[in-house]
CSV table of C-alpha atoms and ligand atoms in Angstrom, one decimal:
chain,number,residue,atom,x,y,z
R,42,UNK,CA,121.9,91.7,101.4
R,43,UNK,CA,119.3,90.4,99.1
R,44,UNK,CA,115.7,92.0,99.3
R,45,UNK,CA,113.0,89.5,97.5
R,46,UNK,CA,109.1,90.5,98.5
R,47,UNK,CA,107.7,87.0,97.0
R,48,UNK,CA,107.5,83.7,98.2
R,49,UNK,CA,109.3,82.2,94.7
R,50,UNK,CA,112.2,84.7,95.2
R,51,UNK,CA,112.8,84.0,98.4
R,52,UNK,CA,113.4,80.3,97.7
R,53,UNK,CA,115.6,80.7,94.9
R,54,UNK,CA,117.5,83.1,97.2
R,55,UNK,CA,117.7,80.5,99.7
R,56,UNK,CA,118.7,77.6,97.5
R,57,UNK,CA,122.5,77.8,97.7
R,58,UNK,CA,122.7,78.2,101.3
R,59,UNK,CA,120.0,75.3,102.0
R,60,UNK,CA,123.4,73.1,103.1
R,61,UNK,CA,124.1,75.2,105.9
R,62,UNK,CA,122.2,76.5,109.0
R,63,UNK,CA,119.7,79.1,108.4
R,64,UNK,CA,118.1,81.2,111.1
R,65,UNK,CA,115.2,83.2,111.2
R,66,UNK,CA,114.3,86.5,112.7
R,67,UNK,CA,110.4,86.7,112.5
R,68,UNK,CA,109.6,91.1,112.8
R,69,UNK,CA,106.7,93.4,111.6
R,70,UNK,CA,109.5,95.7,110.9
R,71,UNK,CA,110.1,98.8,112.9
R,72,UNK,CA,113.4,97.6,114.0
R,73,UNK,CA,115.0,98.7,117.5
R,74,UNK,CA,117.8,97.3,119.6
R,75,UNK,CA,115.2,94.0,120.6
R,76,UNK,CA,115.4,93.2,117.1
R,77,UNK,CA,119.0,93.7,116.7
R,78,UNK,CA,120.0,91.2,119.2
R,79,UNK,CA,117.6,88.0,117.9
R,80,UNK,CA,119.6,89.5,114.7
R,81,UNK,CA,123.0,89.4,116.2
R,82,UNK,CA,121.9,85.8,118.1
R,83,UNK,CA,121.3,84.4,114.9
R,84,UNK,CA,124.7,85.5,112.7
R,85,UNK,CA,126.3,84.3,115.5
R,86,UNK,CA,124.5,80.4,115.8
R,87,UNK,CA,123.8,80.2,111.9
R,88,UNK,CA,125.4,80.4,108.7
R,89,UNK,CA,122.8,82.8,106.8
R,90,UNK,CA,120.1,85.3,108.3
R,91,UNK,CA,116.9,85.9,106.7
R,92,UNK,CA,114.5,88.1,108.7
R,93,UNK,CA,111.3,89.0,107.4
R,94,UNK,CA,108.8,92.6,107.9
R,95,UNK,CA,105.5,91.4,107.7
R,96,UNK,CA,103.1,93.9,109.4
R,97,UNK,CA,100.2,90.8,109.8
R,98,UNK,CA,96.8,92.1,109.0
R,99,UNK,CA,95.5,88.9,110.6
R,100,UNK,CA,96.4,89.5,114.0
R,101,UNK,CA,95.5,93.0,114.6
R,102,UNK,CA,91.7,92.9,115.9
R,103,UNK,CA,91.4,97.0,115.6
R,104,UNK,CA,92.3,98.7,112.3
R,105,UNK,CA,93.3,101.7,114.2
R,106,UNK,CA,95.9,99.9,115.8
R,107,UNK,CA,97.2,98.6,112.5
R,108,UNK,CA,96.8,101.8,110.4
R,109,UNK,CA,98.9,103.4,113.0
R,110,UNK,CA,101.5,100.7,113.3
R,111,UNK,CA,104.6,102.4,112.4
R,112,UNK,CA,106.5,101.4,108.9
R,113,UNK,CA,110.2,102.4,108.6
R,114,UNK,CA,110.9,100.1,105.6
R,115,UNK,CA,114.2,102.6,104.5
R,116,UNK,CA,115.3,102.5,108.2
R,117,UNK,CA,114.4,98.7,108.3
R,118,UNK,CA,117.1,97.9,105.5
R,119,UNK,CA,120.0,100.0,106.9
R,120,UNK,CA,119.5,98.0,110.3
R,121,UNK,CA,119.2,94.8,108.9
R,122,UNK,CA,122.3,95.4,106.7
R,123,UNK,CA,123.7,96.4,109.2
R,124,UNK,CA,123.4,93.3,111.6
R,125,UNK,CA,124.4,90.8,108.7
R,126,UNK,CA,121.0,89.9,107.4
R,127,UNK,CA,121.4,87.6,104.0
R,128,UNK,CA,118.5,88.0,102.9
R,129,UNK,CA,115.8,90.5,103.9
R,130,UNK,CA,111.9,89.1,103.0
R,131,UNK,CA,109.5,92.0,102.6
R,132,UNK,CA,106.5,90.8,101.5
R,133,UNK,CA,103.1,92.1,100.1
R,134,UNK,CA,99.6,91.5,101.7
R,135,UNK,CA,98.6,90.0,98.5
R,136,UNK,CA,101.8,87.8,98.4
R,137,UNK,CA,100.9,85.8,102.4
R,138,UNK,CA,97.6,86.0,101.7
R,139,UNK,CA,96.3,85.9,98.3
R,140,UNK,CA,93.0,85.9,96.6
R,141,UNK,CA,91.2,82.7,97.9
R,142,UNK,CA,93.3,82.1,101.0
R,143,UNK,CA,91.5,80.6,103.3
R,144,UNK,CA,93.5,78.5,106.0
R,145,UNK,CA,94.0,79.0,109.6
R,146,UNK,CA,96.5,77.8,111.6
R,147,UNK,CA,94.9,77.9,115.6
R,148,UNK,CA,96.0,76.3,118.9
R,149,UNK,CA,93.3,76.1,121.8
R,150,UNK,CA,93.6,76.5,125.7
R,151,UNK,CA,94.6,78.9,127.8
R,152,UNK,CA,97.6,79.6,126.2
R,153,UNK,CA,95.7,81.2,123.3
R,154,UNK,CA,92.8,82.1,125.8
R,155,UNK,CA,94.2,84.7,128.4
R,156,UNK,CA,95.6,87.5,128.6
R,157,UNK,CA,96.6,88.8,125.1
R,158,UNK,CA,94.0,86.2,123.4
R,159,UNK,CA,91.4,87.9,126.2
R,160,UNK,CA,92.4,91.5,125.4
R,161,UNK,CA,93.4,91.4,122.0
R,162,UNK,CA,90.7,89.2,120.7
R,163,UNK,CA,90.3,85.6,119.7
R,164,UNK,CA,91.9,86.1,116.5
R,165,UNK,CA,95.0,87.7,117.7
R,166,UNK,CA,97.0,84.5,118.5
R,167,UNK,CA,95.0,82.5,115.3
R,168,UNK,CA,96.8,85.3,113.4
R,169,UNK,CA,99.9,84.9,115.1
R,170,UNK,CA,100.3,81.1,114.3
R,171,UNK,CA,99.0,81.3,111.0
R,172,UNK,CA,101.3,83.4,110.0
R,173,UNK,CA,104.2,81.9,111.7
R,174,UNK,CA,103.1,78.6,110.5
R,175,UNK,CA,103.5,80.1,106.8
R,176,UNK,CA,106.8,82.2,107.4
R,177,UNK,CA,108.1,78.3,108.8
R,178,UNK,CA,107.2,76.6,105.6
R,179,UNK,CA,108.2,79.1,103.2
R,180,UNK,CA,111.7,79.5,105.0
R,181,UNK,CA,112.5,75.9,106.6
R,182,UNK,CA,114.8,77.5,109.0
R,183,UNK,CA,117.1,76.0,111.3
R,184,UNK,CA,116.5,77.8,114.2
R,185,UNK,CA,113.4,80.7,114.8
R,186,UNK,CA,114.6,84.1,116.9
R,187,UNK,CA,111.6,85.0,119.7
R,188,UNK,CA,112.0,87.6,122.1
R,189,UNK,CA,110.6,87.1,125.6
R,190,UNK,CA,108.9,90.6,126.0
R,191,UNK,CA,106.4,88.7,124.0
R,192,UNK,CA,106.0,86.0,126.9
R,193,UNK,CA,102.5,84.4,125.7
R,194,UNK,CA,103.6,84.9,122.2
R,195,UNK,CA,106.9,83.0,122.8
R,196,UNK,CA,104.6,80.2,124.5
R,197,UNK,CA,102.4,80.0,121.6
R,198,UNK,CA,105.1,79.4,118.7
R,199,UNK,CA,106.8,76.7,121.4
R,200,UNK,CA,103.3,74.6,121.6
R,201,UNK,CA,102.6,75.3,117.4
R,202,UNK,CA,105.8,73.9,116.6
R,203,UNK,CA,105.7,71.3,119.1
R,204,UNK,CA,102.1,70.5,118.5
R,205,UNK,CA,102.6,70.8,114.5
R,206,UNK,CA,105.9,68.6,114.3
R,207,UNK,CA,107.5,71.6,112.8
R,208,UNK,CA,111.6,71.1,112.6
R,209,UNK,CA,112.7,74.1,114.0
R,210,UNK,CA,114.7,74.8,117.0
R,211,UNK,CA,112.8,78.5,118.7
R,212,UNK,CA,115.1,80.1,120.4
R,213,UNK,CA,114.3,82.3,122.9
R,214,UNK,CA,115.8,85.6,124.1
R,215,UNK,CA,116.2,88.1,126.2
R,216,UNK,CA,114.1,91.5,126.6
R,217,UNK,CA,116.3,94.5,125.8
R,218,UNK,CA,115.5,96.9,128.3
R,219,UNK,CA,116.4,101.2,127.4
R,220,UNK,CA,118.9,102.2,130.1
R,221,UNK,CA,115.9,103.1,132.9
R,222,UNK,CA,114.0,99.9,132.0
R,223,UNK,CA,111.8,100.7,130.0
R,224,UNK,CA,111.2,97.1,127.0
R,225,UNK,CA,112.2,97.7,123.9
R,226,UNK,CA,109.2,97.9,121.7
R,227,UNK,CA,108.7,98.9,118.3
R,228,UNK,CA,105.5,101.0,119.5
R,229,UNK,CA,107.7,102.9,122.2
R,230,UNK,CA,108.1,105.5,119.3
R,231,UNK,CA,104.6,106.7,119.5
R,232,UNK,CA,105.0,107.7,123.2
R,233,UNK,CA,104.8,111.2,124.0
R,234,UNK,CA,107.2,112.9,126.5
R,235,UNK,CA,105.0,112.2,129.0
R,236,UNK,CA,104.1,108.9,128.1
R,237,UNK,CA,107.7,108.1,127.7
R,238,UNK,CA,108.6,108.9,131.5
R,239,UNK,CA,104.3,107.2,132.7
R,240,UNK,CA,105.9,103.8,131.1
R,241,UNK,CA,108.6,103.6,133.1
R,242,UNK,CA,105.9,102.2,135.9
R,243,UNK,CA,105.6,98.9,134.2
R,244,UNK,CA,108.9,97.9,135.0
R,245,UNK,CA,109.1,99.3,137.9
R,246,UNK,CA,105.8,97.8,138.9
R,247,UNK,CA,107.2,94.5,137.9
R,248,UNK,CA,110.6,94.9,140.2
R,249,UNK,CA,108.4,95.3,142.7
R,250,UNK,CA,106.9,92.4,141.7
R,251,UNK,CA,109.6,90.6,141.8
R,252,UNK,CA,110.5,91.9,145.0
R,253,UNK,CA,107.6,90.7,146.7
R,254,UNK,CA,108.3,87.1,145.3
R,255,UNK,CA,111.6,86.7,146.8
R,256,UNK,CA,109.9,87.3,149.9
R,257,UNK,CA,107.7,84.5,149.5
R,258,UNK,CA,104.5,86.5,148.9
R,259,UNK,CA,101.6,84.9,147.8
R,260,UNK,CA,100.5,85.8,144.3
R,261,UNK,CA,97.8,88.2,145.4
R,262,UNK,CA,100.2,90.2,147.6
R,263,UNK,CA,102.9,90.0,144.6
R,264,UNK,CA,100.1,92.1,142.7
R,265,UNK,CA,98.9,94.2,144.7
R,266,UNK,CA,102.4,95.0,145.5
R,267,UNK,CA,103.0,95.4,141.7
R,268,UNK,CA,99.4,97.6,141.5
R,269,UNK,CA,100.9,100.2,144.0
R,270,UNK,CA,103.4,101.1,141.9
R,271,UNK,CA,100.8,101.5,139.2
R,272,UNK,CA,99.1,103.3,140.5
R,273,UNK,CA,101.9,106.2,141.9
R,274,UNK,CA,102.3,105.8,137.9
R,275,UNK,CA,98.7,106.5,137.0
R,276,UNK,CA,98.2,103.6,134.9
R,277,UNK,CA,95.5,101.2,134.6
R,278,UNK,CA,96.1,97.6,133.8
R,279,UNK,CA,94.8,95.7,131.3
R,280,UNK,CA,96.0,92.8,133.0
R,281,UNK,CA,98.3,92.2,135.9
R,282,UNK,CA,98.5,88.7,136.9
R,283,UNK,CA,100.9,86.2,137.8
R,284,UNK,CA,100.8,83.3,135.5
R,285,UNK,CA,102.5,79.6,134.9
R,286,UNK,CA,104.4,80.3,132.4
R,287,UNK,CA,103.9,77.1,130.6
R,288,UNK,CA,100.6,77.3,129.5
R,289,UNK,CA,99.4,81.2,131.3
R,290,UNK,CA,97.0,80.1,133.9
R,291,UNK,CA,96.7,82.6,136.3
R,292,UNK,CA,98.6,81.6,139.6
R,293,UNK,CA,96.1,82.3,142.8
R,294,UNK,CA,98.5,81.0,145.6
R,295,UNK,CA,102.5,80.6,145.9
R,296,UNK,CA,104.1,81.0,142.5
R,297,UNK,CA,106.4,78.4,141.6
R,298,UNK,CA,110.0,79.5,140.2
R,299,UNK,CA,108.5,79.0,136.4
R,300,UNK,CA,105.8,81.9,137.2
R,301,UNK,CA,105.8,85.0,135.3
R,302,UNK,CA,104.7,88.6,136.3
R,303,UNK,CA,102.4,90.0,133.4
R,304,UNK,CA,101.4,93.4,132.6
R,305,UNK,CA,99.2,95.2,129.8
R,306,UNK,CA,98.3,99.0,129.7
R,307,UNK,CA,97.5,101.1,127.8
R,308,UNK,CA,99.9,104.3,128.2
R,309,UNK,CA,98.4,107.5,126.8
R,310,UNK,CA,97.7,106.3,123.3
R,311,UNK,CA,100.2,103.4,123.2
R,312,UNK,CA,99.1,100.0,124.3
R,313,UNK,CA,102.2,98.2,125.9
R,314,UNK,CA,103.4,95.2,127.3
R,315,UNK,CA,106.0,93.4,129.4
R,316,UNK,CA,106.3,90.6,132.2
R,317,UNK,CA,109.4,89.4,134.1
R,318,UNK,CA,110.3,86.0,135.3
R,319,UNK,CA,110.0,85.3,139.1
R,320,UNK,CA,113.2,84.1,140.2
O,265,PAF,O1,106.2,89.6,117.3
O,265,PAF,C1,106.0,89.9,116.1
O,265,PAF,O2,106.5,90.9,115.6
O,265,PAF,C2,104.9,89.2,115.3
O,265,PAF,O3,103.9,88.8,116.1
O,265,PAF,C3,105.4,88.1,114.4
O,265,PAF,C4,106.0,87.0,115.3
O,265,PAF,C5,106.5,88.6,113.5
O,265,PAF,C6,104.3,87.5,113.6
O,265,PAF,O4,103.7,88.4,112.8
């Protein structure tokens, strides 16, 4: 595995294997089993694997939340060495963003809007797709790995690259789920004990969910149905909505089969997320 932390590196890296099919595994590092499988989804469509650990100062709208994002850079390589990474990008603040920067990539809408735009702050997605707008054009990979348990997030990169012209296939996969349900996420490792077994509600808040659907509930019904559970968790929201999952409306009546059940909360410290499809 190559490690290159600048933009001229990481070309020259990239060079010889520019005849091939590169794909790209996008991460602010902190790598768990979610990680792993866009890794091992894009060995196994792709000739060479870069994946970059950028922890993006532009789309964090509370410095708390970034000082205390965790860093496992040590940890990061074995894993990525591990999955067959070519070529591992790591790099500086300075090196993304350097003195004078002054670009922003931003879509507009609802899709940027809602939700994690609402709760997280304007900026949040403007980071989001600046930064993969940059990671794009620095890499020109074949394909782009994005993991659903980011839903909106997932959404977004779909309508930049679509919007943008950007050659890229984004592939979309899966959320790895711990054995009782709980979403992969690189922030589950600041949960307490207690935290750990209060989390399991979102999930099981969005079976129920789900549950409710298949009955034909109406969106309301689907979350209250969804708040019950909840609330036997003693967790408050941020959000829990049904939404089109094209462009994260909120649904207020019958949710069609693209419809997705979305939930934010902040569990003890942690602030987490995760949604599931209604079909
Ligand atoms: O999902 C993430 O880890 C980040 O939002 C991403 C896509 C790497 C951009 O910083």
């Amino acid at each position: 595995m190559i490690v290159v932390n600048t933009v001229s590196a990481l070309r020259h890296a990239l060079a010889p294997h520019r005849t091939g099919s590169i794909g790209f595994v996008p991460t602010m590092g902190a790598l768990h089993q979610g990680h792993l499988e866009l890794l091992r989804r894009a060995g196994q469509d792709n000739d060479v694997v870069v994946l970059s650990v950028f922890v993006n100062p532009a789309q964090f709208n509370d410095p708390a939340d970034l000082a205390a994002y965790p860093r496992t850079d040590a940890q990061d390589r074995a894993h990525a060495e591990n999955a067959g990474v070519e070529i591992y990008f790591a790099p500086t603040v300075d090196e993304v963003y350097p003195t004078g920067f002054s670009a922003t990539v931003s879509l507009a809408g609802p899709i940027v809007e809602t939700f994690e735009g609402a709760h997280r702050g304007s900026g949040h997605f403007h980071g989001v797709t600046t930064v993969v707008t940059k990671l794009l054009m620095m890499i020109r990979p074949d394909r782009a790995y994005f993991g659903q348990k980011d839903a909106q997030q997932l959404r977004v990169v779909q309508a930049l690259v679509a919007d943008l012209d950007i050659e890229v296939q984004i592939v979309d996969v899966p959320t790895v789920r711990e054995s009782d349900g709980l979403a992969m996420s690189s922030r589950n490792v600041r949960l307490t004990p207690d935290d750990r077994s209060m989390a399991l509600g979102l999930n099981q808040a969005l079976q129920t969910g789900r549950a409710a659907f298949e009955l034909g509930e109406s969106a309301e019904a689907i979350v209250a149905s969804a708040a019950t559970v909840l609330d036997h968790y003693s967790i408050t929201a941020e959000y829990l909505a049904v939404v089109d999952g094209a462009d994260f409306r909120q649904v207020v009546d019958v949710p069609s089969r693209r419809a997705v059940l979305v939930v934010a909360a902040l569990v003890g410290r942690t602030r987490l997320i995760d949604n599931i499809v209604l079909q």
